[in-house]
Amino acid sequence: MTATIVVNSVEAMRREVAGWRSQGFKVGLVPTMGALHPGHISLVEEARKYAQRVIVTIFVNPAQFGPSEDFGKYPRTLEADVEKLSEVSADLCFAPTVEEIYPKGFSTRVEMDGPARAELEDSFRPTHFSGVATIVAKLLNQAQADVAVFGEKDYQQLLVIKRLARDLDMTTKICGAPTLRETDGLAMSSRNVYLSAEERRIAPRLHAGLEETARRIKAGEALSPALESGRAALSEAGFAIDYFEVRHADTLARVKSAQDGPLRLLVAAKLGATRLIDNLAV
Ligand code: PAF
């Protein structure tokens, strides 16, 4: 275990990175919004496969929250997060203030098409991906890492970030890492703490719904009825569905049949006041 160094300024992070580079180390970046759970830690471990030094950024990015979303109540647990990072010997935690990231006069926003306008998350959170693209572009520029790791849990986000890095000729390689799940199948998420005990009991049905739908498609059922059964099962369990869809796994384009694959199932649904998302390869 090595204590993780915490810095708040871009300058201090760059100084550390320059020192590592002069020693010939490769650098990995794991952008997060904190409230770290084992899923985040698995991203740090993934980054370690490519890099000798790993930076974890912790920044609850106001630009990616809509006006009625949970920016104010999003869990902020920096001290506990740094302890968890030290346990896995993450080398550096970059935890900037809002002013460090968006100083007075900040006037730039990255707008994207392609996977950012797939009519999935973007239909329900219209400004979300421009907020994500803006902060991720900044973090990639600030850290100049060799590799950056993002979870597949936010599947549309992962494709958006891959597109962003390619379109803007960024040199950092973007890697996805598999979703970590609780033993009952619920995808780990910082937002799971919002669930009441009863909602927590129901929440794993989201993943179960994806698995059952994937099973039906693989067994040869047509996409529409398979999706309809999945939606019905979730509604019956008490979810209010935003979307439950199957798309092309690489582009998020709509598909007509399993032959149009590789396929990815994607879902977002509310349980009470908590919105959960998940996805599964078919
Ligand atoms: O996935 C997240 O936690 C955030 O969207 C990210 C990528 C750190 C950008 O704020």
mmCIF file of C-alpha atoms and ligand atoms in Angstrom:
data_model
loop_
_atom_site.group_PDB
_atom_site.id
_atom_site.type_symbol
_atom_site.label_atom_id
_atom_site.label_comp_id
_atom_site.label_asym_id
_atom_site.label_seq_id
_atom_site.Cartn_x
_atom_site.Cartn_y
_atom_site.Cartn_z
ATOM 1 C CA MET A 1 0.000 0.000 0.000
ATOM 2 C CA THR A 2 1.355 3.427 -1.026
ATOM 3 C CA ALA A 3 -0.390 6.623 0.095
ATOM 4 C CA THR A 4 -2.052 8.312 -2.863
ATOM 5 C CA ILE A 5 -0.870 11.886 -3.447
ATOM 6 C CA VAL A 6 -3.788 14.331 -3.683
ATOM 7 C CA VAL A 7 -3.471 17.450 -5.843
ATOM 8 C CA ASN A 8 -6.056 20.095 -6.667
ATOM 9 C CA SER A 9 -4.416 21.988 -9.514
ATOM 10 C CA VAL A 10 -3.730 21.075 -13.132
ATOM 11 C CA GLU A 11 -0.215 22.457 -12.704
ATOM 12 C CA ALA A 12 0.579 20.114 -9.801
ATOM 13 C CA MET A 13 -0.782 17.112 -11.703
ATOM 14 C CA ARG A 14 1.283 17.997 -14.768
ATOM 15 C CA ARG A 15 4.397 18.331 -12.600
ATOM 16 C CA GLU A 16 3.891 14.784 -11.284
ATOM 17 C CA VAL A 17 3.236 13.440 -14.779
ATOM 18 C CA ALA A 18 6.384 15.140 -16.125
ATOM 19 C CA GLY A 19 8.431 13.524 -13.335
ATOM 20 C CA TRP A 20 7.048 10.078 -14.196
ATOM 21 C CA ARG A 21 7.641 10.586 -17.896
ATOM 22 C CA SER A 22 11.270 11.535 -17.267
ATOM 23 C CA GLN A 23 11.616 8.136 -15.562
ATOM 24 C CA GLY A 24 10.087 6.393 -18.575
ATOM 25 C CA PHE A 25 6.789 5.420 -16.915
ATOM 26 C CA LYS A 26 3.532 5.054 -18.841
ATOM 27 C CA VAL A 27 0.589 6.934 -17.322
ATOM 28 C CA GLY A 28 -2.999 5.739 -16.924
ATOM 29 C CA LEU A 29 -6.017 7.932 -16.178
ATOM 30 C CA VAL A 30 -9.293 6.941 -14.498
ATOM 31 C CA PRO A 31 -11.804 9.822 -14.551
ATOM 32 C CA THR A 32 -14.525 9.529 -11.871
ATOM 33 C CA MET A 33 -16.975 11.643 -9.950
ATOM 34 C CA GLY A 34 -15.903 10.036 -6.661
ATOM 35 C CA ALA A 35 -18.077 8.076 -4.197
ATOM 36 C CA LEU A 36 -15.761 5.262 -5.182
ATOM 37 C CA HIS A 37 -16.933 1.644 -5.065
ATOM 38 C CA PRO A 38 -15.273 -1.606 -6.173
ATOM 39 C CA GLY A 39 -16.310 -0.890 -9.777
ATOM 40 C CA HIS A 40 -14.070 2.189 -9.795
ATOM 41 C CA ILE A 41 -11.272 0.245 -8.149
ATOM 42 C CA SER A 42 -11.484 -2.334 -10.939
ATOM 43 C CA LEU A 43 -10.891 0.549 -13.394
ATOM 44 C CA VAL A 44 -7.718 1.468 -11.497
ATOM 45 C CA GLU A 45 -6.599 -2.148 -11.748
ATOM 46 C CA GLU A 46 -7.404 -2.155 -15.463
ATOM 47 C CA ALA A 47 -5.317 1.017 -15.953
ATOM 48 C CA ARG A 48 -2.416 -0.702 -14.179
ATOM 49 C CA LYS A 49 -2.307 -3.284 -16.953
ATOM 50 C CA TYR A 50 -1.200 -0.546 -19.363
ATOM 51 C CA ALA A 51 0.646 1.924 -17.139
ATOM 52 C CA GLN A 52 3.116 2.006 -14.260
ATOM 53 C CA ARG A 53 1.536 5.168 -12.820
ATOM 54 C CA VAL A 54 -2.206 5.742 -12.384
ATOM 55 C CA ILE A 55 -4.107 9.000 -11.835
ATOM 56 C CA VAL A 56 -7.697 8.942 -10.586
ATOM 57 C CA THR A 57 -9.633 12.164 -11.061
ATOM 58 C CA ILE A 58 -12.496 13.004 -8.716
ATOM 59 C CA PHE A 59 -14.717 15.805 -9.904
ATOM 60 C CA VAL A 60 -18.498 16.073 -9.712
ATOM 61 C CA ASN A 61 -18.900 17.843 -13.016
ATOM 62 C CA PRO A 62 -21.755 20.381 -12.881
ATOM 63 C CA ALA A 63 -21.808 20.672 -16.689
ATOM 64 C CA GLN A 64 -23.168 17.149 -17.162
ATOM 65 C CA PHE A 65 -26.146 17.449 -14.798
ATOM 66 C CA GLY A 66 -29.484 18.781 -16.008
ATOM 67 C CA PRO A 67 -31.335 21.427 -13.963
ATOM 68 C CA SER A 68 -33.617 18.833 -12.314
ATOM 69 C CA GLU A 69 -30.881 16.252 -11.711
ATOM 70 C CA ASP A 70 -28.968 15.256 -8.579
ATOM 71 C CA PHE A 71 -25.865 17.512 -8.757
ATOM 72 C CA GLY A 72 -26.543 18.931 -5.283
ATOM 73 C CA LYS A 73 -27.091 15.616 -3.576
ATOM 74 C CA TYR A 74 -24.531 13.561 -5.528
ATOM 75 C CA PRO A 75 -22.449 11.776 -2.841
ATOM 76 C CA ARG A 76 -19.146 13.530 -2.072
ATOM 77 C CA THR A 77 -16.823 11.334 0.006
ATOM 78 C CA LEU A 78 -13.308 12.542 -0.822
ATOM 79 C CA GLU A 79 -11.579 11.411 2.370
ATOM 80 C CA ALA A 80 -12.934 7.851 2.151
ATOM 81 C CA ASP A 81 -12.206 7.819 -1.605
ATOM 82 C CA VAL A 82 -8.536 8.708 -1.060
ATOM 83 C CA GLU A 83 -8.260 5.939 1.537
ATOM 84 C CA LYS A 84 -9.626 3.433 -0.980
ATOM 85 C CA LEU A 85 -7.192 4.699 -3.605
ATOM 86 C CA SER A 86 -4.273 4.353 -1.184
ATOM 87 C CA GLU A 87 -5.293 0.744 -0.492
ATOM 88 C CA VAL A 88 -4.740 -0.068 -4.179
ATOM 89 C CA SER A 89 -1.703 2.235 -4.408
ATOM 90 C CA ALA A 90 -3.193 4.575 -7.003
ATOM 91 C CA ASP A 91 -0.391 7.082 -7.487
ATOM 92 C CA LEU A 92 -2.253 10.370 -7.757
ATOM 93 C CA CYS A 93 -5.726 11.709 -7.072
ATOM 94 C CA PHE A 94 -6.622 14.876 -8.959
ATOM 95 C CA ALA A 95 -9.508 16.495 -7.085
ATOM 96 C CA PRO A 96 -9.958 19.984 -8.540
ATOM 97 C CA THR A 97 -12.449 22.638 -7.482
ATOM 98 C CA VAL A 98 -15.123 23.828 -9.900
ATOM 99 C CA GLU A 99 -13.123 27.094 -10.304
ATOM 100 C CA GLU A 100 -9.989 25.157 -11.295
ATOM 101 C CA ILE A 101 -11.888 23.394 -14.076
ATOM 102 C CA TYR A 102 -14.229 26.206 -15.122
ATOM 103 C CA PRO A 103 -12.476 29.474 -14.269
ATOM 104 C CA LYS A 104 -14.308 32.765 -14.614
ATOM 105 C CA GLY A 105 -14.871 33.479 -18.310
ATOM 106 C CA PHE A 106 -14.845 29.805 -19.346
ATOM 107 C CA SER A 107 -16.720 29.787 -22.683
ATOM 108 C CA THR A 108 -16.183 26.438 -24.398
ATOM 109 C CA ARG A 109 -18.500 23.477 -24.726
ATOM 110 C CA VAL A 110 -17.903 20.355 -26.814
ATOM 111 C CA GLU A 111 -20.992 19.362 -28.834
ATOM 112 C CA MET A 112 -21.154 15.987 -30.531
ATOM 113 C CA ASP A 113 -23.280 13.997 -32.949
ATOM 114 C CA GLY A 114 -22.928 10.273 -33.656
ATOM 115 C CA PRO A 115 -23.200 8.159 -30.495
ATOM 116 C CA ALA A 116 -24.037 11.275 -28.463
ATOM 117 C CA ARG A 117 -27.311 11.573 -30.411
ATOM 118 C CA ALA A 118 -28.431 7.957 -30.495
ATOM 119 C CA GLU A 119 -31.806 8.724 -28.890
ATOM 120 C CA LEU A 120 -30.953 6.798 -25.727
ATOM 121 C CA GLU A 121 -29.576 8.738 -22.708
ATOM 122 C CA ASP A 122 -29.500 11.907 -24.824
ATOM 123 C CA SER A 123 -33.303 11.821 -25.226
ATOM 124 C CA PHE A 124 -33.750 12.054 -21.469
ATOM 125 C CA ARG A 125 -30.636 14.096 -20.600
ATOM 126 C CA PRO A 126 -30.249 16.461 -23.575
ATOM 127 C CA THR A 127 -27.219 18.393 -22.273
ATOM 128 C CA HIS A 128 -25.512 15.451 -20.559
ATOM 129 C CA PHE A 129 -23.068 14.320 -23.241
ATOM 130 C CA SER A 130 -21.856 17.784 -24.121
ATOM 131 C CA GLY A 131 -21.048 18.170 -20.405
ATOM 132 C CA VAL A 132 -19.276 14.807 -20.383
ATOM 133 C CA ALA A 133 -17.403 15.508 -23.629
ATOM 134 C CA THR A 134 -16.275 18.907 -22.343
ATOM 135 C CA ILE A 135 -14.902 17.632 -19.041
ATOM 136 C CA VAL A 136 -13.331 14.524 -20.567
ATOM 137 C CA ALA A 137 -11.642 16.581 -23.299
ATOM 138 C CA LYS A 138 -10.228 18.819 -20.565
ATOM 139 C CA LEU A 139 -9.070 15.953 -18.358
ATOM 140 C CA LEU A 140 -7.406 14.158 -21.271
ATOM 141 C CA ASN A 141 -5.600 17.354 -22.254
ATOM 142 C CA GLN A 142 -4.632 18.118 -18.680
ATOM 143 C CA ALA A 143 -3.223 14.687 -17.827
ATOM 144 C CA GLN A 144 -1.778 13.731 -21.249
ATOM 145 C CA ALA A 145 -2.007 10.084 -20.148
ATOM 146 C CA ASP A 146 -1.139 7.153 -22.397
ATOM 147 C CA VAL A 147 -4.387 5.399 -21.614
ATOM 148 C CA ALA A 148 -7.719 6.335 -19.999
ATOM 149 C CA VAL A 149 -10.144 3.743 -18.658
ATOM 150 C CA PHE A 150 -13.947 4.106 -18.514
ATOM 151 C CA GLY A 151 -16.537 1.595 -17.346
ATOM 152 C CA GLU A 152 -18.864 -0.194 -19.761
ATOM 153 C CA LYS A 153 -21.653 0.458 -17.254
ATOM 154 C CA ASP A 154 -22.107 3.840 -19.003
ATOM 155 C CA TYR A 155 -21.987 2.221 -22.424
ATOM 156 C CA GLN A 156 -23.197 5.162 -24.506
ATOM 157 C CA GLN A 157 -20.753 7.414 -22.631
ATOM 158 C CA LEU A 158 -17.888 5.032 -23.464
ATOM 159 C CA LEU A 159 -18.714 5.187 -27.192
ATOM 160 C CA VAL A 160 -19.077 8.987 -27.005
ATOM 161 C CA ILE A 161 -15.629 9.299 -25.402
ATOM 162 C CA LYS A 162 -14.008 6.945 -27.931
ATOM 163 C CA ARG A 163 -15.510 9.060 -30.731
ATOM 164 C CA LEU A 164 -14.394 12.294 -29.038
ATOM 165 C CA ALA A 165 -10.794 11.104 -28.712
ATOM 166 C CA ARG A 166 -10.738 9.930 -32.327
ATOM 167 C CA ASP A 167 -12.391 13.049 -33.740
ATOM 168 C CA LEU A 168 -10.102 15.450 -31.856
ATOM 169 C CA ASP A 169 -6.933 13.423 -32.605
ATOM 170 C CA MET A 170 -6.194 12.889 -28.955
ATOM 171 C CA THR A 171 -3.271 10.602 -28.311
ATOM 172 C CA THR A 172 -4.655 8.973 -25.163
ATOM 173 C CA LYS A 173 -5.935 5.445 -25.871
ATOM 174 C CA ILE A 174 -9.498 4.992 -24.557
ATOM 175 C CA CYS A 175 -10.221 1.609 -22.993
ATOM 176 C CA GLY A 176 -13.484 0.163 -21.706
ATOM 177 C CA ALA A 177 -13.669 -2.110 -18.676
ATOM 178 C CA PRO A 178 -16.448 -4.573 -17.793
ATOM 179 C CA THR A 179 -19.224 -3.631 -15.357
ATOM 180 C CA LEU A 180 -18.739 -4.885 -11.814
ATOM 181 C CA ARG A 181 -21.905 -6.287 -10.248
ATOM 182 C CA GLU A 182 -23.194 -7.048 -6.802
ATOM 183 C CA THR A 183 -23.735 -10.777 -6.161
ATOM 184 C CA ASP A 184 -27.414 -10.397 -7.107
ATOM 185 C CA GLY A 185 -26.500 -8.839 -10.485
ATOM 186 C CA LEU A 186 -27.128 -5.148 -9.751
ATOM 187 C CA ALA A 187 -24.504 -3.053 -11.555
ATOM 188 C CA MET A 188 -22.343 -1.170 -9.059
ATOM 189 C CA SER A 189 -23.070 2.553 -9.141
ATOM 190 C CA SER A 190 -22.517 5.512 -6.842
ATOM 191 C CA ARG A 191 -26.257 6.196 -7.196
ATOM 192 C CA ASN A 192 -27.271 2.836 -5.655
ATOM 193 C CA VAL A 193 -27.043 4.522 -2.233
ATOM 194 C CA TYR A 194 -30.234 6.417 -3.127
ATOM 195 C CA LEU A 195 -32.282 3.178 -3.206
ATOM 196 C CA SER A 196 -34.572 2.352 -0.277
ATOM 197 C CA ALA A 197 -34.337 -1.188 1.142
ATOM 198 C CA GLU A 198 -37.398 -2.231 -0.874
ATOM 199 C CA GLU A 199 -36.072 -0.645 -4.093
ATOM 200 C CA ARG A 200 -32.694 -2.299 -3.522
ATOM 201 C CA ARG A 201 -34.490 -5.653 -3.361
ATOM 202 C CA ILE A 202 -36.172 -5.007 -6.731
ATOM 203 C CA ALA A 203 -33.192 -3.333 -8.480
ATOM 204 C CA PRO A 204 -31.409 -6.551 -9.627
ATOM 205 C CA ARG A 205 -34.456 -7.302 -11.820
ATOM 206 C CA LEU A 206 -33.033 -4.723 -14.242
ATOM 207 C CA HIS A 207 -30.038 -6.933 -15.001
ATOM 208 C CA ALA A 208 -32.232 -10.050 -14.914
ATOM 209 C CA GLY A 209 -34.489 -8.404 -17.539
ATOM 210 C CA LEU A 210 -31.496 -7.772 -19.785
ATOM 211 C CA GLU A 211 -30.249 -11.327 -19.363
ATOM 212 C CA GLU A 212 -33.632 -12.869 -20.133
ATOM 213 C CA THR A 213 -34.027 -10.678 -23.233
ATOM 214 C CA ALA A 214 -30.508 -11.560 -24.432
ATOM 215 C CA ARG A 215 -31.326 -15.238 -23.892
ATOM 216 C CA ARG A 216 -34.497 -14.962 -26.000
ATOM 217 C CA ILE A 217 -32.677 -13.173 -28.835
ATOM 218 C CA LYS A 218 -29.890 -15.730 -28.803
ATOM 219 C CA ALA A 219 -32.529 -18.478 -28.912
ATOM 220 C CA GLY A 220 -33.812 -16.981 -32.171
ATOM 221 C CA GLU A 221 -36.780 -14.861 -31.021
ATOM 222 C CA ALA A 222 -37.352 -11.738 -33.133
ATOM 223 C CA LEU A 223 -36.100 -8.506 -31.566
ATOM 224 C CA SER A 224 -39.466 -6.727 -31.105
ATOM 225 C CA PRO A 225 -41.279 -9.419 -29.097
ATOM 226 C CA ALA A 226 -38.133 -10.156 -27.073
ATOM 227 C CA LEU A 227 -37.875 -6.465 -26.133
ATOM 228 C CA GLU A 228 -41.605 -6.261 -25.410
ATOM 229 C CA SER A 229 -41.351 -9.164 -22.934
ATOM 230 C CA GLY A 230 -38.343 -7.505 -21.288
ATOM 231 C CA ARG A 231 -40.199 -4.199 -20.949
ATOM 232 C CA ALA A 232 -43.291 -5.921 -19.550
ATOM 233 C CA ALA A 233 -41.234 -7.778 -16.930
ATOM 234 C CA LEU A 234 -39.595 -4.541 -15.767
ATOM 235 C CA SER A 235 -42.872 -2.603 -15.628
ATOM 236 C CA GLU A 236 -44.412 -5.426 -13.613
ATOM 237 C CA ALA A 237 -41.483 -5.304 -11.179
ATOM 238 C CA GLY A 238 -42.185 -1.601 -10.587
ATOM 239 C CA PHE A 239 -39.720 0.151 -12.921
ATOM 240 C CA ALA A 240 -40.753 3.223 -14.929
ATOM 241 C CA ILE A 241 -38.828 2.617 -18.156
ATOM 242 C CA ASP A 242 -37.135 5.458 -20.033
ATOM 243 C CA TYR A 243 -35.811 3.106 -22.720
ATOM 244 C CA PHE A 244 -35.179 -0.597 -23.162
ATOM 245 C CA GLU A 245 -33.607 -1.093 -26.557
ATOM 246 C CA VAL A 246 -31.256 -3.166 -28.618
ATOM 247 C CA ARG A 247 -28.705 -1.400 -30.807
ATOM 248 C CA HIS A 248 -25.571 -2.072 -32.830
ATOM 249 C CA ALA A 249 -22.847 -2.472 -30.220
ATOM 250 C CA ASP A 250 -20.260 -0.322 -32.029
ATOM 251 C CA THR A 251 -22.388 2.542 -33.356
ATOM 252 C CA LEU A 252 -25.660 2.404 -31.355
ATOM 253 C CA ALA A 253 -27.486 2.425 -34.709
ATOM 254 C CA ARG A 254 -30.957 0.883 -34.717
ATOM 255 C CA VAL A 255 -31.092 -2.749 -35.823
ATOM 256 C CA LYS A 256 -33.861 -4.808 -37.393
ATOM 257 C CA SER A 257 -32.659 -8.322 -36.650
ATOM 258 C CA ALA A 258 -29.948 -10.226 -34.780
ATOM 259 C CA GLN A 259 -28.063 -10.517 -38.086
ATOM 260 C CA ASP A 260 -27.423 -6.732 -37.949
ATOM 261 C CA GLY A 261 -25.184 -7.267 -34.880
ATOM 262 C CA PRO A 262 -23.012 -7.287 -32.811
ATOM 263 C CA LEU A 263 -25.871 -6.237 -30.535
ATOM 264 C CA ARG A 264 -26.036 -4.452 -27.208
ATOM 265 C CA LEU A 265 -29.099 -4.197 -24.994
ATOM 266 C CA LEU A 266 -29.386 -0.876 -23.165
ATOM 267 C CA VAL A 267 -31.832 0.124 -20.460
ATOM 268 C CA ALA A 268 -32.606 3.134 -18.266
ATOM 269 C CA ALA A 269 -35.450 2.975 -15.773
ATOM 270 C CA LYS A 270 -36.572 4.678 -12.616
ATOM 271 C CA LEU A 271 -37.243 2.904 -9.384
ATOM 272 C CA GLY A 272 -38.972 5.485 -7.221
ATOM 273 C CA ALA A 273 -36.850 8.619 -7.561
ATOM 274 C CA THR A 274 -33.670 6.757 -8.542
ATOM 275 C CA ARG A 275 -32.748 6.343 -12.180
ATOM 276 C CA LEU A 276 -30.712 3.240 -12.971
ATOM 277 C CA ILE A 277 -28.961 2.357 -16.231
ATOM 278 C CA ASP A 278 -27.467 -0.907 -17.391
ATOM 279 C CA ASN A 279 -26.538 -2.738 -20.585
ATOM 280 C CA LEU A 280 -25.530 -6.163 -21.807
ATOM 281 C CA ALA A 281 -23.833 -7.647 -24.850
ATOM 282 C CA VAL A 282 -26.081 -10.091 -26.702
HETATM 283 O O1 PAF B 1 -18.667 8.338 -15.652
HETATM 284 C C1 PAF B 1 -18.420 9.307 -14.892
HETATM 285 O O2 PAF B 1 -18.198 9.143 -13.697
HETATM 286 C C2 PAF B 1 -18.400 10.706 -15.477
HETATM 287 O O3 PAF B 1 -19.364 10.859 -16.460
HETATM 288 C C3 PAF B 1 -17.002 11.117 -15.993
HETATM 289 C C4 PAF B 1 -16.577 10.259 -17.170
HETATM 290 C C5 PAF B 1 -15.993 11.018 -14.880
HETATM 291 C C6 PAF B 1 -17.047 12.571 -16.472
HETATM 292 O O4 PAF B 1 -17.414 13.434 -15.457
#
